[in-house]
Short mmCIF file of C-alpha atoms in Angstrom, two decimals:
data_model
loop_
_atom_site.label_atom_id
_atom_site.label_comp_id
_atom_site.label_asym_id
_atom_site.label_seq_id
_atom_site.Cartn_x
_atom_site.Cartn_y
_atom_site.Cartn_z
CA UNK A 1 -25.81 -75.10 68.63
CA UNK A 2 -25.54 -75.87 65.15
CA UNK A 3 -23.79 -79.33 64.13
CA UNK A 4 -20.96 -77.96 61.98
CA UNK A 5 -20.14 -80.98 60.43
CA UNK A 6 -23.89 -81.15 59.22
CA UNK A 7 -23.84 -77.46 58.01
CA UNK A 8 -20.35 -78.05 55.89
CA UNK A 9 -21.83 -81.10 54.18
CA UNK A 10 -24.93 -79.37 53.17
CA UNK A 11 -23.10 -76.39 52.05
CA UNK A 12 -20.53 -78.48 50.33
CA UNK A 13 -22.35 -81.60 49.02
CA UNK A 14 -21.52 -81.13 45.37
CA UNK A 15 -17.76 -81.04 46.10
CA UNK A 16 -16.15 -83.30 43.66
CA UNK A 17 -13.73 -85.19 45.66
CA UNK A 18 -13.37 -88.70 46.34
CA UNK A 19 -15.26 -90.12 49.40
CA UNK A 20 -12.23 -90.06 52.04
CA UNK A 21 -10.78 -86.46 50.59
CA UNK A 22 -14.25 -85.21 50.81
CA UNK A 23 -14.75 -86.31 54.53
CA UNK A 24 -11.30 -84.78 55.14
CA UNK A 25 -12.26 -81.10 53.87
CA UNK A 26 -15.62 -81.40 55.64
CA UNK A 27 -13.99 -82.11 58.81
CA UNK A 28 -11.34 -79.66 58.70
CA UNK A 29 -13.73 -76.78 57.51
CA UNK A 30 -16.13 -77.90 60.19
CA UNK A 31 -13.57 -78.22 62.67
CA UNK A 32 -12.27 -74.38 61.96
CA UNK A 33 -16.03 -73.15 62.03
CA UNK A 34 -16.75 -74.50 65.44
CA UNK A 35 -13.36 -72.89 67.11
CA UNK A 36 -14.67 -69.51 65.54
CA UNK A 37 -18.00 -70.14 67.19
CA UNK A 38 -16.47 -70.86 70.35
CA UNK A 39 -14.22 -68.19 70.16
CA UNK A 40 -16.86 -65.83 69.77
CA UNK A 41 -18.96 -67.33 72.62
CA UNK A 42 -16.22 -66.75 75.13
CA UNK A 43 -16.29 -63.02 74.29
CA UNK A 44 -19.76 -62.89 75.70
CA UNK A 45 -21.55 -63.10 71.91
CA UNK A 46 -24.87 -64.80 72.11
CA UNK A 47 -25.40 -67.79 70.62
CA UNK A 48 -27.53 -66.48 67.25
CA UNK A 49 -25.01 -64.04 66.78
CA UNK A 50 -21.84 -66.09 67.25
CA UNK A 51 -23.60 -68.58 64.65
CA UNK A 52 -24.32 -65.75 62.07
CA UNK A 53 -20.76 -64.13 62.50
CA UNK A 54 -19.41 -67.86 62.02
CA UNK A 55 -20.99 -68.42 58.74
CA UNK A 56 -20.34 -64.91 57.54
CA UNK A 57 -16.88 -66.08 57.36
CA UNK A 58 -17.52 -68.12 54.37
CA UNK A 59 -19.11 -65.30 52.17
CA UNK A 60 -19.78 -67.80 48.53
CA UNK A 61 -20.17 -71.40 49.43
CA UNK A 62 -19.93 -72.22 45.83
CA UNK A 63 -16.56 -70.07 45.13
CA UNK A 64 -15.07 -72.08 48.04
CA UNK A 65 -16.11 -75.19 46.56
CA UNK A 66 -14.06 -74.10 43.22
CA UNK A 67 -10.97 -72.81 45.15
CA UNK A 68 -11.22 -76.53 47.26
CA UNK A 69 -11.32 -78.49 43.71
CA UNK A 70 -8.70 -76.41 42.06
CA UNK A 71 -6.21 -76.52 44.88
CA UNK A 72 -6.60 -80.24 44.94
CA UNK A 73 -6.29 -80.41 41.43
CA UNK A 74 -3.37 -78.88 41.13
CA UNK A 75 -1.77 -80.68 43.98
CA UNK A 76 -2.41 -83.86 42.48
CA UNK A 77 -1.08 -82.75 38.89
CA UNK A 78 2.09 -81.61 40.44
CA UNK A 79 2.36 -85.29 42.40
CA UNK A 80 1.57 -86.99 38.89
CA UNK A 81 4.21 -84.84 37.08
CA UNK A 82 6.55 -85.60 39.92
CA UNK A 83 5.95 -89.22 39.25
CA UNK A 84 5.96 -88.94 35.40
CA UNK A 85 8.93 -86.81 35.56
CA UNK A 86 11.65 -87.90 37.82
CA UNK A 87 10.41 -91.21 39.61
CA UNK A 88 9.99 -93.46 36.96
CA UNK A 89 12.63 -92.42 34.16
CA UNK A 90 14.86 -92.42 37.73
CA UNK A 91 14.13 -95.66 38.98
CA UNK A 92 14.19 -96.92 35.27
CA UNK A 93 17.67 -95.74 34.87
CA UNK A 94 18.61 -97.27 37.88
CA UNK A 95 17.28 -100.72 37.36
CA UNK A 96 19.35 -100.60 33.70
CA UNK A 97 22.20 -99.33 34.92
CA UNK A 98 21.93 -101.89 37.81
CA UNK A 99 21.38 -104.73 35.14
CA UNK A 100 24.02 -103.87 32.87
CA UNK A 101 26.52 -103.97 35.73
CA UNK A 102 25.27 -107.68 36.64
CA UNK A 103 25.86 -108.59 33.07
CA UNK A 104 29.31 -106.93 32.93
CA UNK A 105 30.25 -108.77 36.22
CA UNK A 106 29.23 -111.94 34.83
CA UNK A 107 30.26 -111.74 31.40
CA UNK A 108 31.95 -109.22 30.62
CA UNK A 109 36.47 -108.41 30.93
CA UNK A 110 37.67 -108.19 34.44
CA UNK A 111 37.55 -104.82 36.04
CA UNK A 112 40.50 -102.20 35.62
CA UNK A 113 42.30 -101.87 39.25
CA UNK A 114 44.42 -98.79 39.69
CA UNK A 115 46.64 -99.38 43.16
CA UNK A 116 47.17 -95.60 44.14
CA UNK A 117 49.49 -96.51 47.06
CA UNK A 118 50.85 -99.05 49.54
CA UNK A 119 48.29 -99.58 51.96
CA UNK A 120 45.65 -97.25 50.51
CA UNK A 121 42.29 -99.36 49.32
CA UNK A 122 42.21 -99.23 45.11
CA UNK A 123 40.28 -97.81 42.76
CA UNK A 124 38.36 -100.60 40.76
CA UNK A 125 36.38 -99.69 37.56
CA UNK A 126 34.33 -101.99 35.68
CA UNK A 127 35.37 -99.92 32.22
CA UNK A 128 32.72 -101.60 29.87
CA UNK A 129 29.92 -100.72 32.08
CA UNK A 130 31.47 -97.27 32.56
CA UNK A 131 30.92 -97.05 28.66
CA UNK A 132 27.13 -97.98 28.74
CA UNK A 133 26.21 -95.75 31.51
CA UNK A 134 25.82 -92.51 29.17
CA UNK A 135 23.19 -94.63 27.37
CA UNK A 136 21.37 -95.40 30.80
CA UNK A 137 21.53 -91.63 31.34
CA UNK A 138 20.48 -90.55 28.00
CA UNK A 139 17.29 -93.18 28.49
CA UNK A 140 16.07 -91.59 31.95
CA UNK A 141 16.72 -87.88 30.66
CA UNK A 142 14.64 -88.46 27.43
CA UNK A 143 11.66 -90.35 29.66
CA UNK A 144 12.03 -87.57 31.57
CA UNK A 145 11.62 -84.92 28.77
CA UNK A 146 8.86 -86.75 26.93
CA UNK A 147 7.22 -86.15 30.56
CA UNK A 148 7.83 -82.44 30.28
CA UNK A 149 10.35 -82.37 32.92
CA UNK A 150 12.92 -79.42 33.19
CA UNK A 151 16.56 -79.73 32.75
CA UNK A 152 16.84 -79.93 36.42
CA UNK A 153 14.72 -83.14 36.38
CA UNK A 154 16.32 -84.67 33.28
CA UNK A 155 19.55 -84.32 35.00
CA UNK A 156 18.24 -85.76 38.36
CA UNK A 157 16.55 -88.39 36.34
CA UNK A 158 20.22 -89.60 34.28
CA UNK A 159 21.85 -89.81 37.59
CA UNK A 160 19.45 -91.03 39.53
CA UNK A 161 21.69 -94.47 40.02
CA UNK A 162 24.36 -92.92 42.06
CA UNK A 163 22.15 -90.57 44.68
CA UNK A 164 21.46 -93.64 46.83
CA UNK A 165 25.37 -94.82 46.85
CA UNK A 166 25.96 -90.67 47.25
CA UNK A 167 23.68 -90.33 50.37
CA UNK A 168 25.02 -93.71 52.10
CA UNK A 169 28.35 -92.41 51.68
CA UNK A 170 27.84 -88.98 53.01
CA UNK A 171 26.46 -90.81 55.82
CA UNK A 172 29.08 -93.30 56.23
CA UNK A 173 32.04 -91.35 55.86
CA UNK A 174 31.65 -89.33 59.12
CA UNK A 175 30.15 -92.05 61.15
CA UNK A 176 33.46 -94.27 60.00
CA UNK A 177 35.86 -91.59 61.13
CA UNK A 178 33.70 -91.02 64.25
CA UNK A 179 33.68 -94.85 65.10
CA UNK A 180 37.38 -95.94 63.75
CA UNK A 181 40.54 -95.09 66.06
CA UNK A 182 42.70 -92.17 65.65
CA UNK A 183 45.49 -94.25 64.28
CA UNK A 184 43.03 -95.67 61.44
CA UNK A 185 41.50 -92.56 60.06
CA UNK A 186 44.03 -92.38 56.95
CA UNK A 187 42.79 -95.79 56.06
CA UNK A 188 39.23 -95.31 56.86
CA UNK A 189 38.94 -92.00 55.10
CA UNK A 190 40.92 -93.70 51.89
CA UNK A 191 38.67 -96.67 51.76
CA UNK A 192 35.88 -94.16 51.68
CA UNK A 193 37.22 -91.66 49.03
CA UNK A 194 38.10 -94.37 46.74
CA UNK A 195 34.67 -96.09 47.21
CA UNK A 196 33.29 -92.79 46.25
CA UNK A 197 34.95 -92.21 43.54
CA UNK A 198 34.62 -95.80 42.18
CA UNK A 199 30.78 -95.76 43.18
CA UNK A 200 29.53 -92.22 42.51
CA UNK A 201 31.73 -89.83 40.83
CA UNK A 202 33.14 -92.09 38.19
CA UNK A 203 29.83 -93.31 37.39
CA UNK A 204 27.99 -90.24 37.91
CA UNK A 205 29.97 -88.46 35.11
CA UNK A 206 29.01 -91.09 32.52
CA UNK A 207 25.30 -91.45 33.30
CA UNK A 208 25.37 -87.24 33.27
CA UNK A 209 27.18 -87.16 29.92
CA UNK A 210 24.07 -89.18 28.62
CA UNK A 211 22.02 -86.76 30.00
CA UNK A 212 23.32 -83.89 28.77
CA UNK A 213 23.54 -84.98 25.55
CA UNK A 214 19.88 -85.36 25.16
CA UNK A 215 19.51 -81.93 26.55
CA UNK A 216 21.56 -80.64 24.14
CA UNK A 217 20.11 -82.53 21.14
CA UNK A 218 16.74 -81.27 22.27
CA UNK A 219 17.70 -77.55 22.44
CA UNK A 220 19.19 -77.75 18.98
CA UNK A 221 16.13 -79.71 17.54
CA UNK A 222 13.53 -76.72 19.15
CA UNK A 223 15.57 -73.81 18.05
CA UNK A 224 14.09 -72.19 15.19
CA UNK A 225 16.42 -72.67 11.93
CA UNK A 226 17.90 -69.74 9.91
CA UNK A 227 17.34 -69.42 6.46
CA UNK A 228 19.26 -67.30 3.98
CA UNK A 229 17.73 -65.78 1.09
#
């Protein structure tokens, strides 16, 4: 019986991939061919005929090599674009917004506190921090735009700092309500609601305002100007 690993290595020897990726492709294709061969043998086909039919599944090994390389290249480009258009701008926006918050907490004015109701957790806003968030959101959106990001990527990059908090609260709210006593449901729900507003909704609006401004300005600059004679 043929050594399918050797067959694949010989016929795809010019595959332009890194050694680990090339070994992975060779192993997957060899496994597929071996399974096809064994299936044909179990159906009663002679060894030589089974090998010929198995090899005939790949009509053009050079074309297969080109298609594998193209698929891998497209996958790598998609991953690289995702990093440049989303993760790097988003993480930079997160670091910038958190750094601004730390500076405001240490050196800025006291937060604005809004007492909603007796027995209800209060809303607390660092007003000076909120005023700087549009700049952070605009920077994230601008970096994503320069990397070729879509409008959706620009929006996500701009509000990236509040996304972790949003996920945490979405998980914590139902968990907290389930674990709390029935009489405390109102207090727990109010606490989570105020934190959601103070740490996700309002900062998210401020960040998104900066991102939307970048999109608006980019659309105006790219729109063709009309001249009147």
